[in-house]
Coordinates of C-alpha atoms (C1' of nucleotides) in Angstrom, one line a residue:
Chain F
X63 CA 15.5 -12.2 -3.2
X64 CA 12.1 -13.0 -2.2
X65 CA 8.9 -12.2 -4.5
X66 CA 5.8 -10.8 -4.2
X67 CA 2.5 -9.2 -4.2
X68 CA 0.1 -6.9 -2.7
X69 CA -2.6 -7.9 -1.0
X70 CA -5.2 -9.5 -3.0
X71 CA -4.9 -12.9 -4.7
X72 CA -7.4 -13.5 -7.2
X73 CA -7.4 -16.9 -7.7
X74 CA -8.4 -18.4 -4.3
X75 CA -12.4 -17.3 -4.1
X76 CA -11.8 -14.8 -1.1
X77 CA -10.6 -11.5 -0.1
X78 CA -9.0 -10.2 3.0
X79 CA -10.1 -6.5 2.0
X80 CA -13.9 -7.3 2.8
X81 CA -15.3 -3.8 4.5
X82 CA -18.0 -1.8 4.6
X83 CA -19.8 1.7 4.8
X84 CA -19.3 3.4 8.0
X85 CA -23.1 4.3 7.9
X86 CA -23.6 0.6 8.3
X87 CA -20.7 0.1 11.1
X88 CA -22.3 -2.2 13.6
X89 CA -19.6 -4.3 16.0
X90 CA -20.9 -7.9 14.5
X91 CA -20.3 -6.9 11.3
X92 CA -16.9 -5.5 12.7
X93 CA -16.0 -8.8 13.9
X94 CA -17.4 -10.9 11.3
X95 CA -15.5 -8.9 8.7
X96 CA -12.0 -9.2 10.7
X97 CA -12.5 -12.9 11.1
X98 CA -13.1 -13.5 7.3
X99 CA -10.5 -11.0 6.4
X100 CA -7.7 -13.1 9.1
X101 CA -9.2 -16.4 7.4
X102 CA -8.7 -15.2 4.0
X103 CA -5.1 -14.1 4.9
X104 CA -4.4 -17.4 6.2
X105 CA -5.5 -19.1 2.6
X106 CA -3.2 -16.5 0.6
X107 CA 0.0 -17.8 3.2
X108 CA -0.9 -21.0 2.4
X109 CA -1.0 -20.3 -1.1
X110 CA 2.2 -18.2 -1.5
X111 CA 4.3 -21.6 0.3
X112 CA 2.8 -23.6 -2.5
X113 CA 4.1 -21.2 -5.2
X114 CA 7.2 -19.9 -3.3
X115 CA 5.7 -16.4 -3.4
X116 CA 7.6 -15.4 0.4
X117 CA 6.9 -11.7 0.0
X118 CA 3.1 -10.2 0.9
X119 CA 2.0 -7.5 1.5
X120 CA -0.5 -7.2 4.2
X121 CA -3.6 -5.0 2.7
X122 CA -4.7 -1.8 5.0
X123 CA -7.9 -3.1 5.2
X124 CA -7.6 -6.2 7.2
X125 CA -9.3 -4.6 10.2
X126 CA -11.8 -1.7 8.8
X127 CA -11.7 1.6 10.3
X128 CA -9.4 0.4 12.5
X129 CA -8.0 3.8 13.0
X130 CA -11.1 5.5 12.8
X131 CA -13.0 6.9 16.1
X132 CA -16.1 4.9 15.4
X133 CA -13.8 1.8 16.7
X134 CA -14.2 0.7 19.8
X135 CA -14.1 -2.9 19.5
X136 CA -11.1 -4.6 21.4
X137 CA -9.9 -6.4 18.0
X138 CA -6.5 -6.8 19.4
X139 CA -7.5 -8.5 22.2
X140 CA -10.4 -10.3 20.6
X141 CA -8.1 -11.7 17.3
X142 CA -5.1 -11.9 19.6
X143 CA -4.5 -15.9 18.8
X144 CA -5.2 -15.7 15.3
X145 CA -3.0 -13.0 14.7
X146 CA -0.2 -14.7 16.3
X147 CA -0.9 -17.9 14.3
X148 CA -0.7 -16.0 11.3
X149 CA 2.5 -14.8 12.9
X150 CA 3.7 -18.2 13.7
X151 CA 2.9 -19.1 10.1
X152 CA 5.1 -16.4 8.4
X153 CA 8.0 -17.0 10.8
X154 CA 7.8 -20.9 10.1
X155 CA 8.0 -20.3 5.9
X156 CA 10.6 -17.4 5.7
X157 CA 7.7 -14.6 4.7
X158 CA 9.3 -11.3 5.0
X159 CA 6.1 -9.0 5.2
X160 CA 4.4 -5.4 4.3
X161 CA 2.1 -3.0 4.5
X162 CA 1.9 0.4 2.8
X163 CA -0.8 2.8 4.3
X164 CA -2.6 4.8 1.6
X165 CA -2.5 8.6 0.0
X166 CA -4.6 9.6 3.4
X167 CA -1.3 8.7 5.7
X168 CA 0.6 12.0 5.7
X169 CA 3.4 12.7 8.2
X170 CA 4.7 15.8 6.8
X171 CA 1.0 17.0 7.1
X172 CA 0.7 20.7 8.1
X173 CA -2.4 20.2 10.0
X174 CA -2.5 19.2 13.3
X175 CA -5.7 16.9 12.2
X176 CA -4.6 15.0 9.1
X177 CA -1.2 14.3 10.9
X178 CA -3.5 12.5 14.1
X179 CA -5.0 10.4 12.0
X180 CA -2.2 9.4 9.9
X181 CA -0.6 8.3 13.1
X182 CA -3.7 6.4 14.3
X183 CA -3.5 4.7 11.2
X184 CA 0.2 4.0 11.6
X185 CA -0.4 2.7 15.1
X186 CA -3.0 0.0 14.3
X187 CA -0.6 -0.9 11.2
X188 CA 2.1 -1.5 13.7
X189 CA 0.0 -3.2 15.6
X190 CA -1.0 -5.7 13.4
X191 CA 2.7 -6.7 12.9
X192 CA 3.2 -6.7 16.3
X193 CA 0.4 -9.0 17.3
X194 CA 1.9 -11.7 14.7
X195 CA 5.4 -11.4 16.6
X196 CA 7.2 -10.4 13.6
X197 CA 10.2 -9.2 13.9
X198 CA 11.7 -5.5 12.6
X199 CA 12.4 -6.8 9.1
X200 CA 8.3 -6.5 9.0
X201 CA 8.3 -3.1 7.4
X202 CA 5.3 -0.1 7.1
X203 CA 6.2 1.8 3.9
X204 CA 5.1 5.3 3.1
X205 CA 5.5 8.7 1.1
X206 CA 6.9 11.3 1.9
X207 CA 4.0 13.2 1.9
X208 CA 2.9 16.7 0.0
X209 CA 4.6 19.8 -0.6
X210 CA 2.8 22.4 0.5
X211 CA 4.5 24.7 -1.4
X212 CA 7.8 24.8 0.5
X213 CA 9.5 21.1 -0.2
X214 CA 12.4 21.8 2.1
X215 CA 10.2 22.8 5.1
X216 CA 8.2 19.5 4.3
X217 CA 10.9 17.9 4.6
X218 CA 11.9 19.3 8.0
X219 CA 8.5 18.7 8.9
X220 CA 8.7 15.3 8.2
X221 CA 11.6 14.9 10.2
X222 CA 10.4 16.6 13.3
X223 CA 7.0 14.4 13.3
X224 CA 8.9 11.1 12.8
X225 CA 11.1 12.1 15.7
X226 CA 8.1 12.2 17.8
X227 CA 6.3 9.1 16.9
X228 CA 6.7 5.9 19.6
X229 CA 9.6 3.5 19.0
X230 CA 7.9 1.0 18.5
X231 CA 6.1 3.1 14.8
X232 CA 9.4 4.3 14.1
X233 CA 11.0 0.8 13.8
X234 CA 8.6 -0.4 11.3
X235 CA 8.8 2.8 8.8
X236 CA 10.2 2.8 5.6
X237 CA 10.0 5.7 3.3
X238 CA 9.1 5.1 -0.4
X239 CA 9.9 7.3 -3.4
X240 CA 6.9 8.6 -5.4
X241 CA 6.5 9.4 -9.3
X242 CA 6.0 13.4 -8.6
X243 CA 7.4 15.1 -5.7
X244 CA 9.8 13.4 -3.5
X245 CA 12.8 11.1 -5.9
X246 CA 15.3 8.8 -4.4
X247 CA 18.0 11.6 -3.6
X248 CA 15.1 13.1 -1.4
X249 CA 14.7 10.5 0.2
X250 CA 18.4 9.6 1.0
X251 CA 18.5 13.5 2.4
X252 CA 15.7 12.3 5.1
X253 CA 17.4 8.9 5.7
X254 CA 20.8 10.8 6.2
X255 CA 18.5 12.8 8.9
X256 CA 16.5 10.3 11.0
X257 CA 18.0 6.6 9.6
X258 CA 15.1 5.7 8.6
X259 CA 15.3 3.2 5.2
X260 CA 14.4 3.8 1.8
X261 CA 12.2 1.5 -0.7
X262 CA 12.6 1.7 -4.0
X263 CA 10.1 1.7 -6.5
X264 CA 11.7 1.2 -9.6
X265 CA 8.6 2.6 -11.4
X266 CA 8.3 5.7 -9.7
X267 CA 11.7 6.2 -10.2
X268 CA 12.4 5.9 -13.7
X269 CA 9.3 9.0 -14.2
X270 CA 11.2 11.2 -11.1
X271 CA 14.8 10.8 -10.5
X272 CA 18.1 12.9 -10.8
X273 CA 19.9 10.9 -13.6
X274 CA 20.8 8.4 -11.7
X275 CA 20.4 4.8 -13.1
X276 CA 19.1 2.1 -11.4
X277 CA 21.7 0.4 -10.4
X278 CA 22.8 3.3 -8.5
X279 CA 19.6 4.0 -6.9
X280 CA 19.5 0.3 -5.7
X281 CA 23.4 1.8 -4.0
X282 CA 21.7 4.5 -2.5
X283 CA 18.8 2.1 -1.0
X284 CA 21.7 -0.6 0.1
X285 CA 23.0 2.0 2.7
X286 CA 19.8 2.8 4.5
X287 CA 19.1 -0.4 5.7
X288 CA 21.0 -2.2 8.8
X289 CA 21.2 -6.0 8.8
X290 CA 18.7 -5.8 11.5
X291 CA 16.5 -4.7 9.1
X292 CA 16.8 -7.2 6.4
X293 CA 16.7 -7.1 2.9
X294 CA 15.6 -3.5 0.8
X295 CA 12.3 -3.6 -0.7
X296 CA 12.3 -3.1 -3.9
X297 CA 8.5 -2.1 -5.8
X298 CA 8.4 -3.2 -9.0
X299 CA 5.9 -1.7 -12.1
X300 CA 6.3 -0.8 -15.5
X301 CA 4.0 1.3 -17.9
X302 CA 0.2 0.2 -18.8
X303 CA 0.4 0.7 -22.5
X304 CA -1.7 3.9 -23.6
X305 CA -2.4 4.8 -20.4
X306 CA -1.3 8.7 -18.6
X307 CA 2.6 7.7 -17.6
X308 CA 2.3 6.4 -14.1
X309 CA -0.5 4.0 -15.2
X310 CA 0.4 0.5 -13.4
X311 CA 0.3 -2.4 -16.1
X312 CA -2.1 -4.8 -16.3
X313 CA 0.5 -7.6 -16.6
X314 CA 3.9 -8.2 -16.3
X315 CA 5.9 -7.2 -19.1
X316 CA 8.4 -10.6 -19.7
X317 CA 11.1 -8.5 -21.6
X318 CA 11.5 -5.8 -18.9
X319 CA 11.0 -8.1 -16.3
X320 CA 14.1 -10.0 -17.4
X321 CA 16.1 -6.5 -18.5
X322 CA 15.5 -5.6 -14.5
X323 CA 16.8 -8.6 -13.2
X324 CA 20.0 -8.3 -15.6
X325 CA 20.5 -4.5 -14.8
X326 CA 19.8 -4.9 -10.8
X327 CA 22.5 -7.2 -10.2
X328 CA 24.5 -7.9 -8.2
X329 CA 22.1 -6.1 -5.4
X330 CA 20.0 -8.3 -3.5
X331 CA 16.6 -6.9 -2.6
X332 CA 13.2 -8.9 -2.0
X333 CA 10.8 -7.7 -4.7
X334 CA 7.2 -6.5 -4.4
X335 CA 5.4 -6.5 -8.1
X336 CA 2.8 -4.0 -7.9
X337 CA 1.3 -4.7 -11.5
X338 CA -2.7 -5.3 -11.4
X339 CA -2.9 -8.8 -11.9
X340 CA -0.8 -9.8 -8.4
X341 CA -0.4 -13.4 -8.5
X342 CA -0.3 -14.1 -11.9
X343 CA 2.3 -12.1 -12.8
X344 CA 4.0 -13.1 -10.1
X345 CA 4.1 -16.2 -10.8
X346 CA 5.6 -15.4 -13.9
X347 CA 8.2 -13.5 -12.5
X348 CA 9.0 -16.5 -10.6
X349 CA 9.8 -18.4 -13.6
X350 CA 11.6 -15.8 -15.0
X351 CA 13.8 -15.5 -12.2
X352 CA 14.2 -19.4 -11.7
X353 CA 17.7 -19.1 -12.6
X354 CA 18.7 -16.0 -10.8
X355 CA 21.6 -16.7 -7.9
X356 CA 19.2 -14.5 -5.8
X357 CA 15.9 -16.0 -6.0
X358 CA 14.5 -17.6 -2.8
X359 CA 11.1 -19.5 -2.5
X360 CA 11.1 -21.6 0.5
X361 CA 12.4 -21.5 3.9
X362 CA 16.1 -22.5 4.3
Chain E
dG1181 C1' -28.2 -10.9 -10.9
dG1182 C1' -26.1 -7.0 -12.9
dC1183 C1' -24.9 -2.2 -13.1
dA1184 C1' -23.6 2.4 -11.9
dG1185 C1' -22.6 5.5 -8.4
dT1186 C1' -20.3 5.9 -4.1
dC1187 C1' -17.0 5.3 -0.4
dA1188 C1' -13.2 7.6 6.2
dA1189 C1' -9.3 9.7 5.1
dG1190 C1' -5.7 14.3 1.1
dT1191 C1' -3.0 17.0 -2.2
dA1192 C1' -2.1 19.2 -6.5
dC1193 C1' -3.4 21.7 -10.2
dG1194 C1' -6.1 24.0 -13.7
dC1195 C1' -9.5 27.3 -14.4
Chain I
dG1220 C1' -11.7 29.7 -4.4
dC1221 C1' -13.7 25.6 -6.5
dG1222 C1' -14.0 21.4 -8.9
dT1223 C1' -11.6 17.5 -10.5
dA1224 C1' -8.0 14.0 -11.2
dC1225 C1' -5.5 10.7 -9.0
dT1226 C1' -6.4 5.2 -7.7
dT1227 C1' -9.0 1.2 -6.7
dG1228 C1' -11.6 -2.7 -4.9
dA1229 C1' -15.7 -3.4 -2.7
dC1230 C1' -20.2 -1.8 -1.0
dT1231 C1' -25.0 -0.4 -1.9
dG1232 C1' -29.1 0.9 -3.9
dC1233 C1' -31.7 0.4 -7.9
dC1234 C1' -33.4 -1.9 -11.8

DNA sequence: GGCAGTCAAGTACGC
DNA sequence: GCGTACTTGACTGCC
Protein backbone atom coordinates (compact mmCIF):
# COMPACT_ATOMS: atom_id res chain seq x y z
CA UNK A 1 0.00 0.00 0.00
CA UNK A 2 1.31 3.15 -1.23
CA UNK A 3 -0.34 6.72 -0.14
CA UNK A 4 -1.39 9.51 -1.69
CA UNK A 5 -2.73 12.73 -3.03
CA UNK A 6 -4.15 14.64 -5.74
CA UNK A 7 -2.46 16.97 -7.46
CA UNK A 8 -1.78 20.04 -5.55
CA UNK A 9 0.61 20.28 -2.56
CA UNK A 10 0.16 23.24 -0.60
CA UNK A 11 3.07 23.55 1.29
CA UNK A 12 5.85 23.91 -1.32
CA UNK A 13 5.06 27.73 -2.75
CA UNK A 14 4.07 26.41 -6.35
CA UNK A 15 1.49 24.82 -8.36
CA UNK A 16 1.49 22.57 -11.31
CA UNK A 17 -2.21 23.66 -12.21
CA UNK A 18 -1.04 27.20 -13.38
CA UNK A 19 -3.44 28.03 -16.56
CA UNK A 20 -5.12 30.54 -18.04
CA UNK A 21 -8.18 32.01 -20.08
CA UNK A 22 -8.38 30.82 -23.59
CA UNK A 23 -9.18 34.56 -24.61
CA UNK A 24 -5.58 35.10 -23.51
CA UNK A 25 -4.04 31.81 -25.23
CA UNK A 26 -0.87 32.95 -26.77
CA UNK A 27 1.97 30.03 -27.44
CA UNK A 28 4.66 31.84 -24.87
CA UNK A 29 2.35 31.74 -22.35
CA UNK A 30 1.62 28.12 -23.47
CA UNK A 31 5.11 27.21 -22.97
CA UNK A 32 5.91 29.16 -20.09
CA UNK A 33 2.91 27.73 -18.24
CA UNK A 34 3.98 23.90 -19.19
CA UNK A 35 7.50 24.60 -18.04
CA UNK A 36 6.47 25.96 -14.62
CA UNK A 37 3.78 23.37 -14.29
CA UNK A 38 6.69 20.22 -15.26
CA UNK A 39 9.03 22.30 -12.65
CA UNK A 40 6.48 22.37 -9.98
CA UNK A 41 5.79 18.67 -10.54
CA UNK A 42 9.27 17.87 -10.12
CA UNK A 43 9.32 19.77 -6.46
CA UNK A 44 6.06 17.76 -5.37
CA UNK A 45 8.20 14.19 -6.46
CA UNK A 46 10.85 15.44 -4.55
CA UNK A 47 8.68 16.22 -1.82
CA UNK A 48 6.60 13.04 -1.70
CA UNK A 49 10.36 10.82 -1.40
CA UNK A 50 11.01 13.01 1.64
CA UNK A 51 7.61 12.03 3.27
CA UNK A 52 7.18 8.61 1.62
CA UNK A 53 4.01 9.86 -0.05
CA UNK A 54 4.64 7.19 -3.38
CA UNK A 55 1.18 7.71 -4.70
CA UNK A 56 0.28 11.16 -7.01
CA UNK A 57 -1.92 11.98 -8.85
CA UNK A 58 -0.97 13.86 -11.85
CA UNK A 59 -3.46 17.09 -12.08
CA UNK A 60 -5.36 17.45 -15.69
CA UNK A 61 -3.99 20.67 -15.96
CA UNK A 62 -0.36 20.12 -16.45
CA UNK A 63 -0.50 21.06 -20.10
CA UNK A 64 -3.62 23.63 -20.61
CA UNK A 65 -6.00 23.05 -23.28
CA UNK A 66 -4.03 20.44 -24.17
CA UNK A 67 -6.95 18.75 -25.85
CA UNK A 68 -8.51 21.68 -26.99
CA UNK A 69 -8.32 22.88 -30.85
CA UNK A 70 -6.73 26.14 -30.11
CA UNK A 71 -3.43 23.79 -29.45
CA UNK A 72 -1.09 23.70 -31.81
CA UNK A 73 2.04 23.85 -29.99
CA UNK A 74 4.29 20.68 -30.41
CA UNK A 75 4.45 20.24 -26.32
CA UNK A 76 5.29 16.63 -26.70
CA UNK A 77 8.09 17.18 -28.66
CA UNK A 78 9.09 20.50 -27.18
CA UNK A 79 8.92 18.90 -23.17
CA UNK A 80 9.95 15.59 -24.52
CA UNK A 81 13.21 15.40 -21.99
CA UNK A 82 11.63 16.77 -19.11
CA UNK A 83 8.84 14.59 -19.26
CA UNK A 84 11.00 11.63 -19.42
CA UNK A 85 13.06 12.84 -16.41
CA UNK A 86 10.07 13.17 -14.48
CA UNK A 87 9.59 9.64 -15.76
CA UNK A 88 12.97 8.48 -14.78
CA UNK A 89 12.28 10.11 -11.43
CA UNK A 90 9.04 8.12 -10.56
CA UNK A 91 10.46 4.82 -11.87
CA UNK A 92 13.75 5.39 -9.68
CA UNK A 93 11.43 6.00 -6.14
CA UNK A 94 8.65 3.36 -6.65
CA UNK A 95 5.75 6.15 -7.49
CA UNK A 96 2.87 4.32 -8.78
CA UNK A 97 0.90 7.35 -10.65
CA UNK A 98 -2.61 8.93 -11.73
CA UNK A 99 -4.66 10.98 -13.36
CA UNK A 100 -8.49 11.29 -13.39
CA UNK A 101 -9.92 13.54 -16.17
CA UNK A 102 -12.82 15.72 -15.04
CA UNK A 103 -16.89 15.61 -15.20
CA UNK A 104 -16.33 17.02 -19.08
CA UNK A 105 -14.70 13.37 -20.04
CA UNK A 106 -17.71 11.31 -21.08
CA UNK A 107 -17.35 8.04 -22.99
CA UNK A 108 -20.85 6.87 -22.78
CA UNK A 109 -21.66 10.31 -24.31
CA UNK A 110 -24.57 10.21 -26.76
CA UNK A 111 -23.27 12.83 -28.83
CA UNK A 112 -20.95 12.37 -31.43
CA UNK A 113 -19.18 15.82 -30.12
CA UNK A 114 -18.90 15.57 -26.35
CA UNK A 115 -17.50 11.84 -26.97
CA UNK A 116 -14.48 13.61 -29.53
CA UNK A 117 -13.40 15.61 -27.07
CA UNK A 118 -13.54 13.33 -24.22
CA UNK A 119 -11.18 11.22 -26.30
CA UNK A 120 -8.95 14.10 -27.14
CA UNK A 121 -8.65 14.62 -23.70
CA UNK A 122 -7.94 11.01 -23.02
CA UNK A 123 -5.26 11.01 -25.65
CA UNK A 124 -3.13 13.89 -24.36
CA UNK A 125 -3.68 12.13 -20.67
CA UNK A 126 -2.16 9.04 -22.12
CA UNK A 127 0.25 10.88 -23.54
CA UNK A 128 1.61 12.37 -20.76
CA UNK A 129 2.23 8.99 -19.18
CA UNK A 130 3.63 7.78 -22.03
CA UNK A 131 6.22 10.52 -22.55
CA UNK A 132 7.52 9.70 -18.75
CA UNK A 133 7.99 5.87 -19.90
CA UNK A 134 5.69 4.69 -17.26
CA UNK A 135 4.65 1.56 -17.38
CA UNK A 136 0.72 0.10 -17.48
CA UNK A 137 0.43 0.20 -13.72
CA UNK A 138 0.20 4.24 -14.56
CA UNK A 139 -3.56 4.39 -14.62
CA UNK A 140 -6.31 7.12 -16.17
CA UNK A 141 -9.39 6.76 -13.96
CA UNK A 142 -12.85 7.79 -14.97
CA UNK A 143 -16.78 7.64 -14.59
CA UNK A 144 -18.88 5.98 -16.05
CA UNK A 145 -20.47 8.63 -17.47
CA UNK A 146 -24.45 9.84 -17.46
CA UNK A 147 -27.51 8.11 -17.89
CA UNK A 148 -29.40 9.57 -20.39
CA UNK A 149 -32.36 8.08 -19.27
CA UNK A 150 -31.73 4.50 -20.37
CA UNK A 151 -28.71 3.18 -17.83
CA UNK A 152 -28.44 -0.12 -19.56
CA UNK A 153 -28.00 1.36 -23.08
CA UNK A 154 -25.35 3.71 -21.37
CA UNK A 155 -23.80 1.09 -20.45
CA UNK A 156 -23.67 -0.65 -23.74
CA UNK A 157 -22.67 2.56 -25.02
CA UNK A 158 -19.93 2.70 -22.96
CA UNK A 159 -18.71 -0.59 -23.96
CA UNK A 160 -18.95 -0.07 -27.64
CA UNK A 161 -16.85 3.38 -27.48
CA UNK A 162 -14.14 1.77 -25.25
CA UNK A 163 -13.86 -1.00 -27.72
CA UNK A 164 -13.00 1.53 -30.28
CA UNK A 165 -10.47 3.66 -28.55
CA UNK A 166 -6.52 2.96 -29.52
CA UNK A 167 -4.67 0.40 -27.37
CA UNK A 168 -2.52 2.32 -26.28
CA UNK A 169 -5.96 4.70 -24.20
CA UNK A 170 -7.41 1.45 -23.39
CA UNK A 171 -4.39 0.20 -21.37
CA UNK A 172 -4.36 3.09 -19.12
CA UNK A 173 -8.30 3.20 -18.26
CA UNK A 174 -9.74 2.53 -15.12
CA UNK A 175 -13.32 2.98 -14.35
CA UNK A 176 -14.28 4.60 -10.94
CA UNK A 177 -17.56 4.31 -9.12
CA UNK A 178 -19.52 7.57 -8.51
CA UNK A 179 -21.86 8.63 -5.50
CA UNK A 180 -25.22 8.73 -7.83
CA UNK A 181 -25.56 6.66 -10.87
CA UNK A 182 -23.10 4.08 -11.55
CA UNK A 183 -22.14 1.74 -7.86
CA UNK A 184 -19.52 -0.90 -7.72
CA UNK A 185 -21.80 -3.84 -9.11
CA UNK A 186 -22.16 -1.60 -12.22
CA UNK A 187 -19.08 -1.31 -12.63
CA UNK A 188 -18.01 -5.01 -12.21
CA UNK A 189 -20.96 -5.64 -15.05
CA UNK A 190 -18.64 -3.40 -17.51
CA UNK A 191 -15.38 -4.97 -16.27
CA UNK A 192 -17.01 -8.48 -16.85
CA UNK A 193 -17.64 -6.95 -20.51
CA UNK A 194 -14.41 -5.21 -21.69
CA UNK A 195 -11.71 -6.19 -18.64
CA UNK A 196 -11.23 -3.08 -17.96
CA UNK A 197 -10.35 -2.43 -13.83
CA UNK A 198 -12.35 -0.93 -11.27
CA UNK A 199 -11.20 1.80 -8.58
CA UNK A 200 -12.84 2.13 -5.69
CA UNK A 201 -13.86 5.04 -3.97
CA UNK A 202 -14.71 4.18 -0.67
CA UNK A 203 -16.62 7.47 -0.33
CA UNK A 204 -18.76 7.19 -3.15
CA UNK A 205 -19.54 3.93 -2.26
CA UNK A 206 -20.75 3.99 1.12
CA UNK A 207 -23.63 6.88 -0.34
CA UNK A 208 -24.39 4.29 -3.70
CA UNK A 209 -23.89 0.70 -3.23
CA UNK A 210 -26.04 -2.60 -3.20
CA UNK A 211 -25.46 -3.68 0.42
CA UNK A 212 -22.36 -4.80 0.06
CA UNK A 213 -19.74 -3.89 2.72
CA UNK A 214 -16.53 -2.83 2.06
CA UNK A 215 -14.62 -5.48 2.38
CA UNK A 216 -16.47 -7.07 -0.23
CA UNK A 217 -16.29 -4.35 -2.64
CA UNK A 218 -12.43 -4.25 -2.14
CA UNK A 219 -13.28 -8.44 -3.48
CA UNK A 220 -15.03 -7.30 -6.31
CA UNK A 221 -12.13 -4.59 -7.25
CA UNK A 222 -9.27 -7.50 -6.39
CA UNK A 223 -10.57 -9.40 -9.56
CA UNK A 224 -10.40 -6.67 -12.18
CA UNK A 225 -6.99 -6.01 -11.97
CA UNK A 226 -4.16 -8.39 -13.60
CA UNK A 227 -0.67 -8.39 -11.94
CA UNK A 228 0.33 -6.47 -14.99
CA UNK A 229 -1.61 -3.88 -13.81
CA UNK A 230 -0.52 -3.53 -10.28
CA UNK A 231 -2.09 -2.74 -7.28
CA UNK A 232 -6.17 -1.50 -7.07
CA UNK A 233 -6.58 2.06 -6.40
CA UNK A 234 -8.41 2.66 -3.80
CA UNK A 235 -10.07 6.72 -3.31
CA UNK A 236 -10.40 7.54 -0.11
CA UNK A 237 -12.95 10.44 1.59
CA UNK A 238 -15.27 10.66 4.30
CA UNK A 239 -18.04 13.27 5.03
CA UNK A 240 -17.37 17.27 5.50
CA UNK A 241 -19.40 17.77 8.57
CA UNK A 242 -22.72 19.84 7.83
CA UNK A 243 -22.12 19.88 4.45
CA UNK A 244 -24.95 18.16 1.50
CA UNK A 245 -23.74 14.23 1.83
CA UNK A 246 -21.00 13.93 -0.86
CA UNK A 247 -19.22 17.02 0.55
CA UNK A 248 -15.37 15.98 0.64
CA UNK A 249 -13.91 16.79 4.22
CA UNK A 250 -11.67 19.34 4.89
CA UNK A 251 -9.34 17.03 6.87
CA UNK A 252 -8.85 13.68 7.59
CA UNK A 253 -10.92 12.16 10.08
CA UNK A 254 -8.20 10.10 12.47
CA UNK A 255 -10.93 7.64 13.87
CA UNK A 256 -12.36 6.64 10.44
CA UNK A 257 -9.12 6.75 8.96
CA UNK A 258 -7.96 4.05 11.39
CA UNK A 259 -11.67 2.06 11.28
CA UNK A 260 -10.72 1.81 7.28
CA UNK A 261 -7.47 0.45 7.63
CA UNK A 262 -8.86 -2.20 10.32
CA UNK A 263 -11.96 -3.10 8.08
CA UNK A 264 -9.93 -3.22 4.56
CA UNK A 265 -7.73 -5.78 5.59
CA UNK A 266 -6.20 -8.13 4.49
CA UNK A 267 -6.61 -6.45 0.80
CA UNK A 268 -3.81 -4.66 -0.37
CA UNK A 269 -4.52 -1.57 -2.47
CA UNK A 270 -2.41 1.79 -2.91
CA UNK A 271 -4.54 4.62 -1.43
CA UNK A 272 -5.41 7.96 -2.93
CA UNK A 273 -6.94 10.42 -0.11
CA UNK A 274 -9.05 12.83 -1.80
CA UNK A 275 -9.88 15.01 1.35
CA UNK A 276 -9.22 18.98 0.69
CA UNK A 277 -6.15 19.51 2.51
CA UNK A 278 -3.86 16.79 0.31
CA UNK A 279 -0.71 16.65 1.98
CA UNK A 280 -1.47 17.25 5.27
CA UNK A 281 -3.77 14.76 5.79
CA UNK A 282 -1.73 12.63 4.14
CA UNK A 283 0.76 12.86 6.08
CA UNK A 284 -1.35 12.00 8.81
CA UNK A 285 -2.52 9.00 7.31
CA UNK A 286 1.00 8.05 7.12
CA UNK A 287 1.42 8.03 10.70
CA UNK A 288 -1.56 6.31 11.18
CA UNK A 289 -0.77 3.61 9.05
CA UNK A 290 2.99 3.37 10.35
CA UNK A 291 2.18 0.06 11.71
CA UNK A 292 0.16 -1.44 9.02
CA UNK A 293 1.91 -4.81 7.33
CA UNK A 294 0.85 -3.00 4.07
CA UNK A 295 2.27 0.33 4.26
CA UNK A 296 5.15 1.19 1.77
CA UNK A 297 7.09 4.53 1.56
CA UNK A 298 10.19 4.16 -0.17
CA UNK A 299 11.56 2.20 -2.98
CA UNK A 300 12.48 -1.45 -2.21
C1' DG B 1 -3.14 44.14 -2.66
C1' DG B 2 -7.59 42.24 -2.07
C1' DC B 3 -12.07 40.85 -3.64
C1' DA B 4 -15.76 39.07 -6.46
C1' DG B 5 -17.12 37.22 -10.59
C1' DT B 6 -15.78 34.04 -14.09
C1' DC B 7 -13.71 30.15 -16.39
C1' DA B 8 -13.11 24.96 -22.40
C1' DA B 9 -15.57 21.23 -21.61
C1' DG B 10 -21.58 18.24 -19.22
C1' DT B 11 -25.46 16.08 -16.84
C1' DA B 12 -29.31 15.86 -13.80
C1' DC B 13 -33.05 17.80 -11.87
C1' DG B 14 -36.56 20.95 -10.25
C1' DC B 15 -39.76 24.24 -11.74
C1' DG C 1 -37.69 24.27 -22.06
C1' DC C 2 -34.76 26.87 -18.87
C1' DG C 3 -31.96 27.90 -15.06
C1' DT C 4 -29.24 26.08 -11.49
C1' DA C 5 -26.42 22.91 -8.70
C1' DC C 6 -22.52 20.24 -8.75
C1' DT C 7 -17.05 21.22 -7.73
C1' DT C 8 -12.94 23.82 -7.51
C1' DG C 9 -8.53 26.17 -8.04
C1' DA C 10 -6.84 29.80 -10.53
C1' DC C 11 -7.46 33.86 -13.55
C1' DT C 12 -8.94 38.56 -14.38
C1' DG C 13 -10.88 42.90 -13.99
C1' DC C 14 -11.99 46.28 -10.79
C1' DC C 15 -11.53 48.92 -6.69
Amino acid sequence: MRIGYPCLNRSIGCTPSKTFRLASYTEERLEQTIAANLACLQKILEYNVEHGLLFLRITSDLVPFASHEICTYSWQEQFADIFQGLGDYCKKHGFRISMHPDQFVLLNAPDAGVLERSIRELAYQSAVLDLMGLDRTAKIQIHVGGVYGDKAASMDRFVENYSQLDKTIRARLVIENDERLYAVADCRKIHDRTGIPVILDTFHHSLNNQGEPVQTALSILAETWTSQEGLPMVDYSSQQEGKRPGAHAEHIVSEDFSRFLGDSKPCDFDLMLEIKDKEKSANLALALAAEDFRLVTRSA
